[in-house]
Coordinates of C-alpha atoms and ligand atoms in Angstrom, one line a residue:
M1 CA 0.0 0.0 0.0
D2 CA 1.2 3.5 -0.8
I3 CA -0.7 6.5 0.6
R4 CA 1.2 9.1 -1.2
P5 CA -1.0 11.3 -3.4
I6 CA -1.4 11.1 -7.2
G7 CA -0.3 14.4 -8.8
V8 CA -2.5 15.8 -11.6
F9 CA -1.7 18.9 -13.7
D10 CA -3.4 20.8 -16.5
S11 CA -2.8 24.1 -18.1
G12 CA -5.8 25.5 -16.2
V13 CA -9.0 24.2 -14.7
G14 CA -9.9 21.8 -17.5
G15 CA -8.0 19.0 -15.7
L16 CA -10.7 19.0 -13.1
T17 CA -12.6 16.8 -15.5
V18 CA -9.8 14.2 -15.1
V19 CA -9.8 14.6 -11.3
K20 CA -13.5 13.8 -11.5
Q21 CA -12.8 10.5 -13.1
V22 CA -9.9 9.7 -10.8
M23 CA -12.1 10.4 -7.8
K24 CA -14.8 8.2 -9.3
V25 CA -12.5 5.2 -10.0
M26 CA -10.2 5.6 -7.0
P27 CA -12.1 7.5 -4.3
Q28 CA -9.6 6.6 -1.5
E29 CA -6.6 8.1 -3.3
N30 CA -5.2 11.4 -2.1
I31 CA -4.8 13.9 -5.0
V32 CA -2.7 17.0 -5.5
Y33 CA -3.9 19.1 -8.5
F34 CA -2.0 21.9 -10.1
G35 CA -3.7 24.2 -12.7
D36 CA -1.3 26.5 -14.5
T37 CA -3.9 29.3 -14.7
A38 CA -1.2 32.0 -15.0
R39 CA 0.0 30.6 -18.3
V40 CA -3.2 29.0 -19.8
P41 CA -3.7 28.5 -22.8
Y42 CA -1.0 26.0 -23.7
G43 CA -2.8 25.2 -26.9
T44 CA -1.6 28.3 -28.8
K45 CA 2.0 28.0 -27.7
S46 CA 5.1 26.3 -29.2
K47 CA 6.2 22.8 -28.4
E48 CA 9.2 24.3 -26.6
A49 CA 7.1 26.6 -24.4
V50 CA 4.7 23.7 -23.6
T51 CA 7.6 21.5 -22.7
K52 CA 9.2 24.1 -20.4
Y53 CA 6.0 24.7 -18.6
S54 CA 5.3 20.9 -18.3
L55 CA 8.7 20.3 -16.8
Q56 CA 8.2 23.0 -14.2
N57 CA 4.8 21.5 -13.3
V58 CA 6.3 18.1 -12.8
R59 CA 9.0 19.6 -10.6
F60 CA 6.3 21.3 -8.5
L61 CA 4.3 18.1 -8.1
Q62 CA 7.5 16.2 -7.1
T63 CA 7.8 18.5 -4.1
K64 CA 4.4 17.1 -3.0
D65 CA 5.9 13.6 -2.8
V66 CA 3.5 12.2 -5.4
K67 CA 3.6 8.5 -6.4
A68 CA 2.4 9.1 -10.0
I69 CA 1.6 12.0 -12.2
I70 CA -1.3 12.3 -14.6
V71 CA -0.8 14.9 -17.3
A72 CA -4.4 16.0 -17.6
C73 CA -3.7 18.1 -20.5
N74 CA -3.8 16.8 -24.1
T75 CA -1.5 19.6 -25.3
A76 CA 1.2 18.7 -22.8
S77 CA 0.6 14.9 -23.3
S78 CA 0.9 15.1 -27.1
N79 CA 3.9 17.5 -27.2
S80 CA 6.0 16.9 -24.1
L81 CA 5.4 13.5 -22.6
E82 CA 8.8 12.1 -23.5
A83 CA 10.6 15.1 -22.0
M84 CA 8.7 14.8 -18.8
R85 CA 9.4 11.1 -18.5
A86 CA 13.1 11.7 -19.1
S87 CA 13.2 14.2 -16.3
T88 CA 12.0 12.0 -13.4
D89 CA 11.6 8.4 -12.1
I90 CA 8.0 9.1 -11.1
P91 CA 5.6 7.3 -13.4
I92 CA 4.0 9.8 -15.7
F93 CA 0.7 9.1 -17.5
G94 CA -0.6 11.1 -20.5
V95 CA -4.2 11.2 -21.7
V96 CA -3.6 10.5 -25.4
V97 CA -2.9 6.7 -25.3
P98 CA -6.0 5.9 -23.2
G99 CA -8.0 8.3 -25.4
V100 CA -6.8 6.4 -28.5
E101 CA -7.7 3.1 -27.0
A102 CA -11.2 4.4 -26.1
A103 CA -11.7 5.8 -29.6
L104 CA -10.7 2.4 -31.2
R105 CA -13.3 0.7 -29.0
A106 CA -16.0 3.4 -29.8
T107 CA -15.9 3.5 -33.6
K108 CA -17.9 1.0 -35.6
N109 CA -17.6 2.6 -39.0
G110 CA -13.9 3.5 -38.8
R111 CA -14.4 7.2 -39.1
V112 CA -13.1 9.1 -36.1
G113 CA -13.1 12.8 -35.3
V114 CA -10.5 14.3 -33.0
I115 CA -10.9 17.8 -31.6
G116 CA -8.3 19.6 -29.5
T117 CA -6.2 22.7 -29.2
A118 CA -4.1 23.9 -32.2
A119 CA -0.9 22.5 -30.6
T120 CA -2.5 19.0 -30.0
V121 CA -3.8 18.9 -33.6
R122 CA -0.5 20.1 -35.0
S123 CA 1.4 17.4 -33.1
G124 CA -0.6 14.7 -35.0
A125 CA -0.3 12.5 -31.9
Y126 CA -3.9 11.1 -32.0
E127 CA -3.9 10.6 -35.7
R128 CA -0.5 8.8 -35.6
M129 CA -1.5 6.5 -32.8
I130 CA -5.0 5.7 -34.1
C131 CA -3.8 4.9 -37.6
G132 CA -0.8 3.1 -36.1
A133 CA -3.1 0.8 -34.3
N134 CA -5.5 0.4 -37.2
P135 CA -4.5 1.8 -40.6
Q136 CA -8.1 1.2 -41.9
I137 CA -9.4 4.0 -39.6
Q138 CA -9.8 7.5 -41.0
V139 CA -9.1 10.3 -38.6
F140 CA -10.5 13.8 -39.1
S141 CA -9.0 16.4 -36.8
K142 CA -10.1 19.9 -36.0
A143 CA -8.7 22.5 -33.6
C144 CA -11.4 24.2 -31.6
P145 CA -9.4 26.9 -29.7
L146 CA -12.4 29.0 -28.5
F147 CA -13.7 26.1 -26.4
V148 CA -10.9 26.7 -23.9
P149 CA -11.8 30.3 -22.9
L150 CA -15.5 29.4 -23.0
A151 CA -14.9 26.6 -20.5
E152 CA -12.6 28.8 -18.3
E153 CA -15.3 31.5 -18.4
G154 CA -17.9 29.0 -17.3
W155 CA -19.9 29.5 -20.6
T156 CA -20.4 25.8 -21.0
D157 CA -23.8 25.6 -22.5
N158 CA -25.2 29.0 -23.6
E159 CA -26.0 30.4 -27.1
V160 CA -22.4 31.5 -27.6
S161 CA -20.9 28.1 -26.9
R162 CA -23.6 26.4 -28.9
L163 CA -22.9 28.6 -31.9
A164 CA -19.1 27.9 -31.6
A165 CA -19.8 24.2 -31.4
Q166 CA -22.0 24.3 -34.5
N167 CA -19.3 26.3 -36.4
Y168 CA -16.5 24.0 -35.4
L169 CA -18.2 20.7 -35.7
T170 CA -20.5 20.7 -38.7
E171 CA -17.5 20.0 -40.9
L172 CA -16.7 16.9 -38.9
T173 CA -20.2 15.5 -38.8
Q174 CA -20.3 15.9 -42.6
K175 CA -17.4 13.5 -42.8
G176 CA -19.7 10.7 -41.3
I177 CA -17.7 10.2 -38.1
D178 CA -19.4 8.0 -35.5
A179 CA -16.9 8.7 -32.7
L180 CA -15.5 12.1 -31.6
V181 CA -12.5 12.2 -29.2
L182 CA -12.7 15.2 -26.8
G183 CA -8.9 15.7 -27.1
C184 CA -8.7 18.6 -24.7
T185 CA -9.5 18.3 -21.0
H186 CA -11.7 21.4 -21.1
Y187 CA -14.1 20.0 -23.7
P188 CA -16.0 17.6 -21.4
L189 CA -17.2 20.7 -19.6
L190 CA -19.0 21.6 -22.9
K191 CA -20.2 18.0 -23.5
R192 CA -23.8 18.9 -23.7
C193 CA -23.4 21.5 -26.4
I194 CA -20.8 19.4 -28.3
G195 CA -23.3 16.5 -28.2
T196 CA -26.1 18.7 -29.5
A197 CA -23.9 19.9 -32.4
V198 CA -22.8 16.4 -33.5
G199 CA -26.0 14.6 -32.8
D200 CA -26.8 11.3 -31.1
A201 CA -25.2 9.1 -33.7
V202 CA -21.7 10.3 -32.7
K203 CA -20.2 8.8 -29.6
L204 CA -18.3 11.3 -27.5
V205 CA -15.0 9.8 -26.2
D206 CA -13.6 11.4 -23.1
P207 CA -10.0 10.1 -22.6
A208 CA -10.2 10.9 -18.8
K209 CA -12.1 7.8 -17.9
A210 CA -9.7 5.4 -19.7
T211 CA -6.8 7.3 -18.1
A212 CA -8.1 6.9 -14.6
Q213 CA -8.6 3.2 -15.3
Q214 CA -5.1 2.8 -16.6
V215 CA -3.6 4.5 -13.6
M216 CA -5.7 2.3 -11.2
T217 CA -4.5 -0.9 -13.0
F218 CA -0.9 0.3 -12.8
L219 CA -1.0 1.1 -9.1
A220 CA -2.9 -2.1 -8.3
E221 CA -0.3 -4.3 -10.1
R222 CA 2.4 -2.7 -8.0
G223 CA 0.6 -2.9 -4.7
Q224 CA 0.5 0.9 -4.6
R225 CA -3.2 1.5 -4.2
N226 CA -4.2 3.5 -1.2
E227 CA -6.5 1.1 0.7
T228 CA -7.3 3.4 3.6
Q229 CA -11.0 3.5 4.3
G230 CA -12.8 6.7 3.4
E231 CA -12.4 9.4 0.9
G232 CA -8.9 10.7 0.1
E233 CA -7.7 14.2 0.7
R234 CA -7.7 16.6 -2.3
R235 CA -5.4 19.6 -2.5
F236 CA -5.6 22.2 -5.3
Y237 CA -2.9 24.7 -6.4
L238 CA -3.1 27.3 -9.1
S239 CA -0.5 29.6 -10.5
D240 CA -2.8 32.6 -10.5
T241 CA -6.2 33.5 -8.9
T242 CA -9.0 32.3 -11.1
D243 CA -12.5 33.6 -10.4
T244 CA -14.2 30.6 -12.1
F245 CA -12.3 27.9 -10.1
G246 CA -15.1 27.6 -7.5
F247 CA -17.8 27.4 -10.2
L248 CA -15.9 24.9 -12.3
C249 CA -15.1 22.8 -9.2
Q250 CA -18.8 22.7 -8.4
K251 CA -19.6 21.8 -12.0
A252 CA -17.0 19.1 -12.4
L253 CA -16.6 17.7 -8.9
K254 CA -20.0 18.7 -7.4
R255 CA -18.1 20.4 -4.5
R256 CA -16.3 23.7 -3.9
Y257 CA -12.6 23.4 -2.9
E258 CA -10.2 26.2 -1.9
A259 CA -7.1 26.6 -4.1
Q260 CA -3.7 27.8 -2.9
I261 CA -1.7 30.1 -5.3
I262 CA 1.9 29.3 -6.0
D263 CA 4.6 30.9 -8.1
I264 CA 5.3 28.2 -10.7
E265 CA 8.2 30.2 -12.2
T266 CA 10.3 29.3 -9.2
Y267 CA 10.2 25.5 -10.0
Ligands
DGL1 N1 -6.5 21.6 -21.2 C1 -5.6 21.7 -22.3 C2 -5.6 20.4 -23.1 O1 -6.1 19.5 -22.7 C3 -6.0 22.8 -23.3 C4 -6.1 24.2 -22.8 C5 -5.0 25.0 -23.2 O2 -4.9 25.4 -24.4 O3 -4.2 25.3 -22.4 O4 -5.1 20.4 -24.2

């Protein structure tokens, strides 16, 4: 048994959707979350900048004595996973591989849509891995950058977000996709309006669920699950004050938590 916390980081508050799945699958685990709200968005930045930020985030989480780190950010997972793994012995899990596996299970007609930030789409990570696993599958990717500020603003299902979803996604539905990977941790917050835009025939794939399962299996195999009775402790850190943190906590985790502000540039 290992009661050390699981570290989770994201470029902002979108990673709370991953924390939600971790809490669901492993309620006893202690969690330390870091949201880099001072430097969000990562999705519009270069690979070099995303890697520099990701390495600092890993160093910060290391100071919290974490037993594993979940990179709850598709942009960081698709651009900087290797660099992070090379920087530490702590096991690091990205969201892309579990997302790919979930997409392969979800599609029946072999036409898969992937939406994410510009940096995630530019990296080609989803496309490469999906086609690497099954070359028959056709992948249609689309960057939807406006979804991130909409989610951070708490505009998760209003006329503006619905219009944005329609504009971004019509092109993908016209390709006949039957599965759509939500390749950005902010997007599950807009699940309802994304679902409305693509229609019931398209299955929405949230990599967070599969990621939480993967981490649980990994810890269980190594005898590192926290088997203490009761709910684990959750601690939240941000790199800048974020007015919508409370609201988004309530929406994603059904509870309000306090967040502590830290200076990530010192790590
Ligand atoms: N949450 C990040 C991701 O999953 C996107 C937000 C950003 O652009 O920083 O890719």
